PDB file of C-alpha atoms and ligand atoms in Angstrom:
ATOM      1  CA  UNK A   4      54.397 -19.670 -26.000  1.00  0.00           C
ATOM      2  CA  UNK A   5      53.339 -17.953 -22.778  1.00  0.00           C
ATOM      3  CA  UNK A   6      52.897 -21.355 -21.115  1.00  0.00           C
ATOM      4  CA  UNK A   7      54.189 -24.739 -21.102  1.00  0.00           C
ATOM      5  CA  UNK A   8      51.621 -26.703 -18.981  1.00  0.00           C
ATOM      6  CA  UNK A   9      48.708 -25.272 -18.252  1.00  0.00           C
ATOM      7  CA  UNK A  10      45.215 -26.393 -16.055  1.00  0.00           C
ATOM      8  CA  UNK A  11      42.313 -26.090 -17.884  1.00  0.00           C
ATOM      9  CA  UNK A  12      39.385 -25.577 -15.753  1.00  0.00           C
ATOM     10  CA  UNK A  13      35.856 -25.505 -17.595  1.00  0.00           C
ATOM     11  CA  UNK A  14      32.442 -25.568 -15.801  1.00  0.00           C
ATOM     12  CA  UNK A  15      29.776 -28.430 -16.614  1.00  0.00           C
ATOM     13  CA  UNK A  16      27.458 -25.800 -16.921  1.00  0.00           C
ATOM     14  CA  UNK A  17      29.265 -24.529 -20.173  1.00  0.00           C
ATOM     15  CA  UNK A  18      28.719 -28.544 -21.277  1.00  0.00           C
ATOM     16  CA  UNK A  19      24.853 -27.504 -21.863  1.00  0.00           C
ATOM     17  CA  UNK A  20      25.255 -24.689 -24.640  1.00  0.00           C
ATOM     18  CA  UNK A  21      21.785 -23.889 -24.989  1.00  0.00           C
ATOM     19  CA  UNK A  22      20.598 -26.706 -23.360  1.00  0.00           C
ATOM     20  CA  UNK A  23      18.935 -26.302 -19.561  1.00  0.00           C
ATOM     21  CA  UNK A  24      20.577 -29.877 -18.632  1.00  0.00           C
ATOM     22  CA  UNK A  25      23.383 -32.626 -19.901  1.00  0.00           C
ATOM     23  CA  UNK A  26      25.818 -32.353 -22.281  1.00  0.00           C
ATOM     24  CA  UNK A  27      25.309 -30.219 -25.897  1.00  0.00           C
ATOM     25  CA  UNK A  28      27.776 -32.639 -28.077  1.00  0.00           C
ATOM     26  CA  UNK A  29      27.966 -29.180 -30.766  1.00  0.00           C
ATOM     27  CA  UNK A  30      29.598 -27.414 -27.545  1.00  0.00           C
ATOM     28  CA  UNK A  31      31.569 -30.406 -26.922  1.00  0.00           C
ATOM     29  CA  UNK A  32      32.899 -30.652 -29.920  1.00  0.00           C
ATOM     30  CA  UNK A  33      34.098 -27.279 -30.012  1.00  0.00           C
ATOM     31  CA  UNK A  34      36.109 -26.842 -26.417  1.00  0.00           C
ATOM     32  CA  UNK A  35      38.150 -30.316 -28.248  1.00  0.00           C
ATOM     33  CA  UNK A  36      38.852 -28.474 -31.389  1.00  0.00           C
ATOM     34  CA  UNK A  37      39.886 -25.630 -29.191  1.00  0.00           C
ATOM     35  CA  UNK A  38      41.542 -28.084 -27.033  1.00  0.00           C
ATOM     36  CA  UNK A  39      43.799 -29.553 -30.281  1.00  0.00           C
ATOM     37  CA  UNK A  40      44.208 -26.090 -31.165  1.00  0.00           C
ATOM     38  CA  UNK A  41      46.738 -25.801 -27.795  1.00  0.00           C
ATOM     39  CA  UNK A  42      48.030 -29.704 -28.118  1.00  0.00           C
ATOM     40  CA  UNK A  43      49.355 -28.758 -31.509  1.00  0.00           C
ATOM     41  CA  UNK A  44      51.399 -26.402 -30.251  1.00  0.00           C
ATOM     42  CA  UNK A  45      52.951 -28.533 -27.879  1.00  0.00           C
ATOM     43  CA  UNK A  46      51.441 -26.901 -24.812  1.00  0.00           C
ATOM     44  CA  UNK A  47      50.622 -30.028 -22.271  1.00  0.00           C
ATOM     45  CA  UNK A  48      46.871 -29.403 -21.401  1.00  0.00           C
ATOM     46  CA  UNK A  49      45.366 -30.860 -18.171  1.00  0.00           C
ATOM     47  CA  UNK A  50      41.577 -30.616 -17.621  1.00  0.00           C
ATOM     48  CA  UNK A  51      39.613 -30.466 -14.431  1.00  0.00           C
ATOM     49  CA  UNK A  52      35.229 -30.028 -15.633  1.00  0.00           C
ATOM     50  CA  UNK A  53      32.640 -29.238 -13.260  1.00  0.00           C
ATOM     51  CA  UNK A  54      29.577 -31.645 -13.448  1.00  0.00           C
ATOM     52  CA  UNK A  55      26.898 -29.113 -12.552  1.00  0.00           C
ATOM     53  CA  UNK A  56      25.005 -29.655 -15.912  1.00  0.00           C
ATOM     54  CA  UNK A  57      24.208 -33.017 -14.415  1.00  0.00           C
ATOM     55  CA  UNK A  58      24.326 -32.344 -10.503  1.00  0.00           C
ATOM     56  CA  UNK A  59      25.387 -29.957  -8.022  1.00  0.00           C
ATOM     57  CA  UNK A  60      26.091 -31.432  -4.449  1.00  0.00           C
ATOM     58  CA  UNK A  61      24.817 -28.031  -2.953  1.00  0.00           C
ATOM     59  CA  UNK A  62      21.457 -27.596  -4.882  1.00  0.00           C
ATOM     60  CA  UNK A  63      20.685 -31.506  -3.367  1.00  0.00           C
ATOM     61  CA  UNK A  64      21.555 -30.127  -0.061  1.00  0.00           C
ATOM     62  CA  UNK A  65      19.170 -27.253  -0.856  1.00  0.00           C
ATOM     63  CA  UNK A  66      16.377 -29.748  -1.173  1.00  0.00           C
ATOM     64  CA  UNK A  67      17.021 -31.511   1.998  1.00  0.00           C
ATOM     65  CA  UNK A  68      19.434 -34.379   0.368  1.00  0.00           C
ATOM     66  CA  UNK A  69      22.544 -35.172   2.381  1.00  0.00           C
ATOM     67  CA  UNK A  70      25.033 -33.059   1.396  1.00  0.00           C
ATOM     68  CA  UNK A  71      27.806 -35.552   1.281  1.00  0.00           C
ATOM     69  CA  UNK A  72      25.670 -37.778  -0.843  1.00  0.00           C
ATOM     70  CA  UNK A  73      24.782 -34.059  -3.073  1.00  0.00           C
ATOM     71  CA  UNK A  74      28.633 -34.203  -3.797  1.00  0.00           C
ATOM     72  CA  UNK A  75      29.287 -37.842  -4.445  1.00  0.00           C
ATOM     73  CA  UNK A  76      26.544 -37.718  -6.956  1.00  0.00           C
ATOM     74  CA  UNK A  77      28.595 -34.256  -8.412  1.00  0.00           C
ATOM     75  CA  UNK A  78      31.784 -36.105  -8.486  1.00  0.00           C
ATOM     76  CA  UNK A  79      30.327 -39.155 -10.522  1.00  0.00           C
ATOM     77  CA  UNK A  80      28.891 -36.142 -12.589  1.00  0.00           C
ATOM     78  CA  UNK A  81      32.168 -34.791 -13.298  1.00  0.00           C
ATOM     79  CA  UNK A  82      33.298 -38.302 -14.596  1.00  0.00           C
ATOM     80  CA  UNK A  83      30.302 -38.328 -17.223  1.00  0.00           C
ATOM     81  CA  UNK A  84      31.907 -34.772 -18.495  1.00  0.00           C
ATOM     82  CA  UNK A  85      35.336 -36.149 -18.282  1.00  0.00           C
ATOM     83  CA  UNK A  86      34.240 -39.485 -20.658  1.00  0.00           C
ATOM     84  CA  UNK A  87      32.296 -36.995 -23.035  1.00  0.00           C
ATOM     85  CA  UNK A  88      35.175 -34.657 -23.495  1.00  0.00           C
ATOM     86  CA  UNK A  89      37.476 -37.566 -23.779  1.00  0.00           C
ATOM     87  CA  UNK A  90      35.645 -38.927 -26.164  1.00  0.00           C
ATOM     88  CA  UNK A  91      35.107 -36.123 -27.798  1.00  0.00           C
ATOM     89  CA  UNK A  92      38.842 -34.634 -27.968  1.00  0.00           C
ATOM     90  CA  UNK A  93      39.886 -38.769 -29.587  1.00  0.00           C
ATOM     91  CA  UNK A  94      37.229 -38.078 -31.884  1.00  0.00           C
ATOM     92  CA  UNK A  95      39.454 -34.967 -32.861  1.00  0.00           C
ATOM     93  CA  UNK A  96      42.684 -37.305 -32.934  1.00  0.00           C
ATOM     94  CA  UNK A  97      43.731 -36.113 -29.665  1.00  0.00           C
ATOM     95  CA  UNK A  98      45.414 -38.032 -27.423  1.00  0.00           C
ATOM     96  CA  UNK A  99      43.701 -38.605 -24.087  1.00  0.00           C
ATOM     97  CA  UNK A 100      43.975 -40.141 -20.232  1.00  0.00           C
ATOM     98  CA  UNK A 101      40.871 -39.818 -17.904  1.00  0.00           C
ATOM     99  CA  UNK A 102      42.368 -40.355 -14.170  1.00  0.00           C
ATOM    100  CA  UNK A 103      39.767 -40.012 -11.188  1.00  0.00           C
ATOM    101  CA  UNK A 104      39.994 -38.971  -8.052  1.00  0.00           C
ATOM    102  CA  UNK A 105      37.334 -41.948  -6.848  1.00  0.00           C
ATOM    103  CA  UNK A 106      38.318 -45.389  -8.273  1.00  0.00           C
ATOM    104  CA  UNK A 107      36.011 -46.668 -11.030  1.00  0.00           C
ATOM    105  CA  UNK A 108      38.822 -48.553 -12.620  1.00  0.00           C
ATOM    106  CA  UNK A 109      36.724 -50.131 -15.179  1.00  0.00           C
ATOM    107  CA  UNK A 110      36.234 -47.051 -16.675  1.00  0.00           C
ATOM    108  CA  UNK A 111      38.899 -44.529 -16.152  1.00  0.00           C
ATOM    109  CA  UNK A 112      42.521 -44.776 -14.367  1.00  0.00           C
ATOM    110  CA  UNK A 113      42.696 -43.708 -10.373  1.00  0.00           C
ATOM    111  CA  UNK A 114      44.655 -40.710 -10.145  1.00  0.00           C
ATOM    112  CA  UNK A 115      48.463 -41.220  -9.970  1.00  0.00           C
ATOM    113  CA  UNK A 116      50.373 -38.007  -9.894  1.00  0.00           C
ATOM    114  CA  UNK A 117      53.746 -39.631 -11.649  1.00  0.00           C
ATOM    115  CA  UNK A 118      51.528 -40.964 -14.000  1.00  0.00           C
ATOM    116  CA  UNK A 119      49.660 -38.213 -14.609  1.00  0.00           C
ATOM    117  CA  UNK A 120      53.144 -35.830 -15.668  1.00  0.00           C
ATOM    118  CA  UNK A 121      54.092 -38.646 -17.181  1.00  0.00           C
ATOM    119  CA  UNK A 122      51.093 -38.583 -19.777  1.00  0.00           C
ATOM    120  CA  UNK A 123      51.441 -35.119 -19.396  1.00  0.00           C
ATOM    121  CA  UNK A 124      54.864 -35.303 -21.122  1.00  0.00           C
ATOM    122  CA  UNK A 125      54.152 -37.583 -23.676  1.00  0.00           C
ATOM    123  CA  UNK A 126      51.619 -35.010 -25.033  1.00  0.00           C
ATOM    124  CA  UNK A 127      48.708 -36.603 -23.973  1.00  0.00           C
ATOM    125  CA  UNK A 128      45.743 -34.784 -22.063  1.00  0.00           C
ATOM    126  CA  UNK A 129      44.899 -35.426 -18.526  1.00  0.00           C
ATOM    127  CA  UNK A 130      41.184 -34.965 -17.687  1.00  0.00           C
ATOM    128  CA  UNK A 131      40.930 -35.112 -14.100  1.00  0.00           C
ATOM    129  CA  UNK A 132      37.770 -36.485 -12.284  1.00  0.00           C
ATOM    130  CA  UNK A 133      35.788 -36.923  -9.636  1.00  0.00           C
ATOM    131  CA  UNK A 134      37.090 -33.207  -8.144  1.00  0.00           C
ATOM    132  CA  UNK A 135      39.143 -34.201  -5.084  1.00  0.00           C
ATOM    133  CA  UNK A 136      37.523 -37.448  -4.319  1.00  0.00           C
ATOM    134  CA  UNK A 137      36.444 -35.567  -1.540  1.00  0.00           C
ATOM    135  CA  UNK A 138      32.981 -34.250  -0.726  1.00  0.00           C
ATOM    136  CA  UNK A 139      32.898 -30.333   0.946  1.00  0.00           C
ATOM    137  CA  UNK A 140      35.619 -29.418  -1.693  1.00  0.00           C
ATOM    138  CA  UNK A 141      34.698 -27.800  -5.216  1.00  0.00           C
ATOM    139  CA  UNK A 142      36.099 -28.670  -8.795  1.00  0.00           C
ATOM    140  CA  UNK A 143      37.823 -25.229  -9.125  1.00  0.00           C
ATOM    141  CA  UNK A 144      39.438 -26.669  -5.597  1.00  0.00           C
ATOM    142  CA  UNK A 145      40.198 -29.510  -7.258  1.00  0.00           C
ATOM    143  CA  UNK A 146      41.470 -27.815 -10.517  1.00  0.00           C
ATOM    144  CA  UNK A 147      43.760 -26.051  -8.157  1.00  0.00           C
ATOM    145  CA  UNK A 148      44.884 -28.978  -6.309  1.00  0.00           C
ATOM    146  CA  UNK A 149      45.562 -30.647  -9.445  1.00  0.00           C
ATOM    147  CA  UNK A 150      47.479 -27.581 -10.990  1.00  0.00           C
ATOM    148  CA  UNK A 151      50.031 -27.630  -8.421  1.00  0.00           C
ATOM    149  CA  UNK A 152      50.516 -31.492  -7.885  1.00  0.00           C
ATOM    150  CA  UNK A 153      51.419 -31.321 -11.541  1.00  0.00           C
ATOM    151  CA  UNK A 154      53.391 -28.014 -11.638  1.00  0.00           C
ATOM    152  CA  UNK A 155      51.317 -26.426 -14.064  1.00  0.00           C
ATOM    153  CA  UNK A 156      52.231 -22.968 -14.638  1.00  0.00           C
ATOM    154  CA  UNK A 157      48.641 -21.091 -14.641  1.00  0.00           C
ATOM    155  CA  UNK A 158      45.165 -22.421 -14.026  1.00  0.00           C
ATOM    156  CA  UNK A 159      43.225 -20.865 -17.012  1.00  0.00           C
ATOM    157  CA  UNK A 160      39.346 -21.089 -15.765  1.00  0.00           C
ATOM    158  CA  UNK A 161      37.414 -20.762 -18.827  1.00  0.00           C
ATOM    159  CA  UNK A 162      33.865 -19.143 -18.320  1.00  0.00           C
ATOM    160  CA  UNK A 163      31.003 -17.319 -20.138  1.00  0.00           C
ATOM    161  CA  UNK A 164      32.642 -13.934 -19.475  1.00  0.00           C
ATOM    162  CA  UNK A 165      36.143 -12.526 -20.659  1.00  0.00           C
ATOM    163  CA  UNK A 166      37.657 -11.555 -17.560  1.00  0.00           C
ATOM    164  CA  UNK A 167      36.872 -10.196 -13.998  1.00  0.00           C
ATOM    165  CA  UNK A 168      34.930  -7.587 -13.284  1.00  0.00           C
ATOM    166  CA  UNK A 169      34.470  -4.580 -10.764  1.00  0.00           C
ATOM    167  CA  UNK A 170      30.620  -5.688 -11.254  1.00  0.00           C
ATOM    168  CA  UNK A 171      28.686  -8.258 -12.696  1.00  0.00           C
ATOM    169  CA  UNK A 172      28.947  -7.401 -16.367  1.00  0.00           C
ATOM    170  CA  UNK A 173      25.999  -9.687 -17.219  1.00  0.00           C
ATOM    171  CA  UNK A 174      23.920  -7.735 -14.938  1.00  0.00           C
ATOM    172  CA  UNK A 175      26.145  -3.861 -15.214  1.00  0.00           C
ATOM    173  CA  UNK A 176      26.449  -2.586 -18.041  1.00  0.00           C
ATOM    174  CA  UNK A 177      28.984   0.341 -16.933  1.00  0.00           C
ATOM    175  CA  UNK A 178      30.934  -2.787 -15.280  1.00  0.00           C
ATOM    176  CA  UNK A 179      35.133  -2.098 -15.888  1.00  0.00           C
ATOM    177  CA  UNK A 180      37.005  -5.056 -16.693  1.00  0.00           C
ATOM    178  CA  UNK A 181      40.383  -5.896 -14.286  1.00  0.00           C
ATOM    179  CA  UNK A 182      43.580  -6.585 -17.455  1.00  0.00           C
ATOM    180  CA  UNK A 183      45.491  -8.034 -14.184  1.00  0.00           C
ATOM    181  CA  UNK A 184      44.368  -7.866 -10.608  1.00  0.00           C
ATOM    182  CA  UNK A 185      46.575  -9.708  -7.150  1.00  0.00           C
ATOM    183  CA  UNK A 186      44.846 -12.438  -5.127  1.00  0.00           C
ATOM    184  CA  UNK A 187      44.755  -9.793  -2.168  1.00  0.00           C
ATOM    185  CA  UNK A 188      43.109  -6.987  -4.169  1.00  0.00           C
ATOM    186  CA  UNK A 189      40.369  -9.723  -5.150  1.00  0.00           C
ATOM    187  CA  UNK A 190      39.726 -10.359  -1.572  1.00  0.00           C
ATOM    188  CA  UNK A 191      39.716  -6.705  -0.573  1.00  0.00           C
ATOM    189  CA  UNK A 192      37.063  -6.053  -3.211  1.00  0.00           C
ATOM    190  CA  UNK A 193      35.363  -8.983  -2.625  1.00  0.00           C
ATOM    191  CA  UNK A 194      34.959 -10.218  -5.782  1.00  0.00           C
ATOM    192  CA  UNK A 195      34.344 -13.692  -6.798  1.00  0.00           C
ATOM    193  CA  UNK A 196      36.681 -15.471  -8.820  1.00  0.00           C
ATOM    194  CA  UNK A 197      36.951 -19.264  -7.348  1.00  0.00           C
ATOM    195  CA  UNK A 198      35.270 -20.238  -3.705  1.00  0.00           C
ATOM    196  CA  UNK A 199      37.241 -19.027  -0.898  1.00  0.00           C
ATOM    197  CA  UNK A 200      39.584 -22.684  -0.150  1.00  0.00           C
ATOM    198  CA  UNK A 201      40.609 -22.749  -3.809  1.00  0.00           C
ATOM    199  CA  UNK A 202      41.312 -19.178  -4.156  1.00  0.00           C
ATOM    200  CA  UNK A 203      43.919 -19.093  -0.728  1.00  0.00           C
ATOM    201  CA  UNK A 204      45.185 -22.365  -1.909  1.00  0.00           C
ATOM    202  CA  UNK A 205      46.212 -21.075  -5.445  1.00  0.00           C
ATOM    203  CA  UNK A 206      47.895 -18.045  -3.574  1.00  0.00           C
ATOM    204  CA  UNK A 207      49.312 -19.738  -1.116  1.00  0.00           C
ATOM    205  CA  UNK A 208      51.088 -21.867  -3.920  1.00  0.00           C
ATOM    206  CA  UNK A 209      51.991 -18.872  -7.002  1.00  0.00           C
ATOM    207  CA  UNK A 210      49.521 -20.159  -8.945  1.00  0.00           C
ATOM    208  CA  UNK A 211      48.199 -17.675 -11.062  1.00  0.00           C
ATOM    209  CA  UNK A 212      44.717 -17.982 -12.119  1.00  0.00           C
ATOM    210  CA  UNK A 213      43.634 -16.568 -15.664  1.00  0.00           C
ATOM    211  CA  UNK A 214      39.539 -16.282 -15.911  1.00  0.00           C
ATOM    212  CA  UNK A 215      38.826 -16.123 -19.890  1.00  0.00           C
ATOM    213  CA  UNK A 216      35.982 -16.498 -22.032  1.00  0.00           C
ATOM    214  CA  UNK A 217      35.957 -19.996 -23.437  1.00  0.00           C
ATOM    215  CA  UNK A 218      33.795 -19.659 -25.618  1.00  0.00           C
ATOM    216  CA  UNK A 219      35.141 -17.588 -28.835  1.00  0.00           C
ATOM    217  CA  UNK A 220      36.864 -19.561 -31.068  1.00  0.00           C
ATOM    218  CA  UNK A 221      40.635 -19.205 -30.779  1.00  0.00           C
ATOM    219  CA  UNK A 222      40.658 -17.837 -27.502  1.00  0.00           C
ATOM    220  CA  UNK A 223      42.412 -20.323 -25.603  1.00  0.00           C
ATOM    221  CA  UNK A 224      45.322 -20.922 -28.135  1.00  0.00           C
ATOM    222  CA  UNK A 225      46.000 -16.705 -28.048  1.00  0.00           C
ATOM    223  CA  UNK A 226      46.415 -17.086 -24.219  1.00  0.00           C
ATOM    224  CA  UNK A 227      48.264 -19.541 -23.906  1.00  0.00           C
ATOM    225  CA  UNK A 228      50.402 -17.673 -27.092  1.00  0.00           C
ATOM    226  CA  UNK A 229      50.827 -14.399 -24.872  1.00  0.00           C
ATOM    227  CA  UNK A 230      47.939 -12.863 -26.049  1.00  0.00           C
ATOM    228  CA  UNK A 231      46.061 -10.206 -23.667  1.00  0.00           C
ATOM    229  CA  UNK A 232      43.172 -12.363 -23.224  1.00  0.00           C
ATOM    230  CA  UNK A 233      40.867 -12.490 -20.077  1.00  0.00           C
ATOM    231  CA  UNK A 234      42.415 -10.983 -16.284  1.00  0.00           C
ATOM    232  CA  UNK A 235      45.305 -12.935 -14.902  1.00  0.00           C
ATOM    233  CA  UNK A 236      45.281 -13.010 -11.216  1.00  0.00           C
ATOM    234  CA  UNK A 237      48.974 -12.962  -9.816  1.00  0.00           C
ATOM    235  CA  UNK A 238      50.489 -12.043  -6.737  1.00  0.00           C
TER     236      UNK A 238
HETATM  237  P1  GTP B 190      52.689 -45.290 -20.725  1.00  0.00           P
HETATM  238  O1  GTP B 190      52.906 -46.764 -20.748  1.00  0.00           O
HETATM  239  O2  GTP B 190      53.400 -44.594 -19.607  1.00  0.00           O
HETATM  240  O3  GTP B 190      52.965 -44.643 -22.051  1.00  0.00           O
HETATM  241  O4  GTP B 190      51.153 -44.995 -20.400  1.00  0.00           O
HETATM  242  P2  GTP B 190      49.848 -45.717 -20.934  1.00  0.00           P
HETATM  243  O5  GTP B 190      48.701 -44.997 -20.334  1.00  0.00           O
HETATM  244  O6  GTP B 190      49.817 -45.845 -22.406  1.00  0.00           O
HETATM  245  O7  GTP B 190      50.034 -47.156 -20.375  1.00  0.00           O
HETATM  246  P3  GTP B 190      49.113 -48.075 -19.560  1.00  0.00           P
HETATM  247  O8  GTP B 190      49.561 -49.443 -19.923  1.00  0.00           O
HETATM  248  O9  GTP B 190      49.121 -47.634 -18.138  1.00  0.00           O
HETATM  249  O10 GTP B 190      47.648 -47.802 -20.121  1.00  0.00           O
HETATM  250  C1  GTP B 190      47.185 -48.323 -21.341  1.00  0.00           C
HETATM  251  C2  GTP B 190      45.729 -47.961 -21.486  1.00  0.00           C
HETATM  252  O11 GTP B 190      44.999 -48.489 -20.381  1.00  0.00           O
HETATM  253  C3  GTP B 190      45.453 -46.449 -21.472  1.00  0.00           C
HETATM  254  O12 GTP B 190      44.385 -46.173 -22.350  1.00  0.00           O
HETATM  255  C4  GTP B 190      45.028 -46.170 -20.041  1.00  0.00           C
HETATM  256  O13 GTP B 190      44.153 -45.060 -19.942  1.00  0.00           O
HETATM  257  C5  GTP B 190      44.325 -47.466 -19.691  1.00  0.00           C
HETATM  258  N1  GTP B 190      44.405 -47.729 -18.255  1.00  0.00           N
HETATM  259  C6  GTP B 190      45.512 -47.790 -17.479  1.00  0.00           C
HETATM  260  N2  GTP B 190      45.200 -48.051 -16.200  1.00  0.00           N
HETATM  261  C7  GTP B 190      43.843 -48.140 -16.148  1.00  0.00           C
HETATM  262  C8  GTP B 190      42.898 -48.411 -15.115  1.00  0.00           C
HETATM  263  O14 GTP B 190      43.222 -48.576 -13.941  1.00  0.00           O
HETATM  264  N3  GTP B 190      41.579 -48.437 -15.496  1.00  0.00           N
HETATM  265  C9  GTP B 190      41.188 -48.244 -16.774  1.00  0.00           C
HETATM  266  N4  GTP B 190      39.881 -48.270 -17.047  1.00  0.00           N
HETATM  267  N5  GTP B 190      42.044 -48.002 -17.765  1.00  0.00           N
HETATM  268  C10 GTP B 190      43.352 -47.959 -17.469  1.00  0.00           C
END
């Protein structure tokens, strides 16, 4: 296996499937089975989700809502992912721990970085919520953060599309795919791959970022396995 512990960072968005809004429990149900797929192999798997399928702090702010209120409502929205897909991977006989970033202890643990490698270790997945508890900051931020409080050795960012591109391929069709590209080369070309503060903070640290289509079955367990799957960004 090409990694040991790995982030998993997957966008709320991809929650919807077809759907313009919520949760899609068909999609759900297959990022867990992909999700097992890894577990099974003994990879320890820790999960940061997005909550833009339910809100986004900056579209509130768009409409004239405070912003900081925008992104407490997104962080609550990334705790409604976090019980679906825990709920979802148990249903799959997966062993899970939701720890968030805000305290709602009723529902999920607060965030304990001990604790967290700790369930990492005993095989169990760690879905992380509420982003960074902080408003301002975004979930990949917060996927990154994460990442390197645990010592996970890559964040893999799973997305609609199978890698970087020079261009938008969903707009380009002539648009050339990057196999492996370095944080600086990303900034040079100014291509988007995380917001700015989680992109310097994950180069800053060695943490290589792998962008990969999530969404084709089996793709997450061949990159994890070594497979060339996606562009790995590296220094
Ligand atoms: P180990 O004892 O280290 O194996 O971890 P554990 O998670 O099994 O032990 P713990 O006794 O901490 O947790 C037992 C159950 O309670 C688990 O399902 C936890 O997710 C849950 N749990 C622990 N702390 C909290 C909390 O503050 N709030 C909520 N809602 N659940 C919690």
């Amino acid at each position: 296996m090409q990694y040991k512990r790995i982030l998993l960072k997957l966008s709320g968005e991809a929650l919807m499937g077809d759907r313009q809004y919520g949760i899609d429990p068909k999609r759900l149900a297959e990022y867990a089975k992909e999700i097992k797929q890894v577990v099974e192999k003994g990879i320890e798997v820790a999960i940061v989700i997005g909550g833009g399928n339910i809100f986004r702090g900056v579209a509130g702010a768009a409409n004239g809502m405070d912003r900081v209120q925008g992104d407490h409502m997104g962080m609550l929205a990334t705790c409604i992912n976090g019980l679906a897909l825990q709920s979802a991977l148990e249903d799959q006989g997966v062993y899970t721990r939701l720890q968030t970033a805000l305290e709602i202890k009723e529902v999920a643990e607060p965030y304990i970085k001990r604790k967290a490698i700790r369930h990492l270790e005993k095989g169990r997945v760690v879905i992380f919520g509420a982003g960074t508890g902080n408003p301002y900051f975004t979930t990949d931020t917060a996927a990154v953060l994460r990442a390197i409080e645990v010592d996970a050795d890559a964040i893999l960012k799973g997305t609609r599309v199978n890698g970087i591109y020079n261009t938008d391929p969903e707009k380009d069709k002539d648009a050339v795919k990057f196999e492996t590209i370095t944080f600086k080369e990303v900034i040079e070309k100014g291509l988007k791959v995380m917001d700015m503060t989680a992109f310097t903070l994950s180069e800053e640290n060695k943490l290589p970022i792998i962008v990969f289509d999530m969404n084709t079955n089996g793709n997450l367990l061949k990159l994890v396995s070594g497979e060339k799957i996606g562009t790995v960004v590296d220094n």
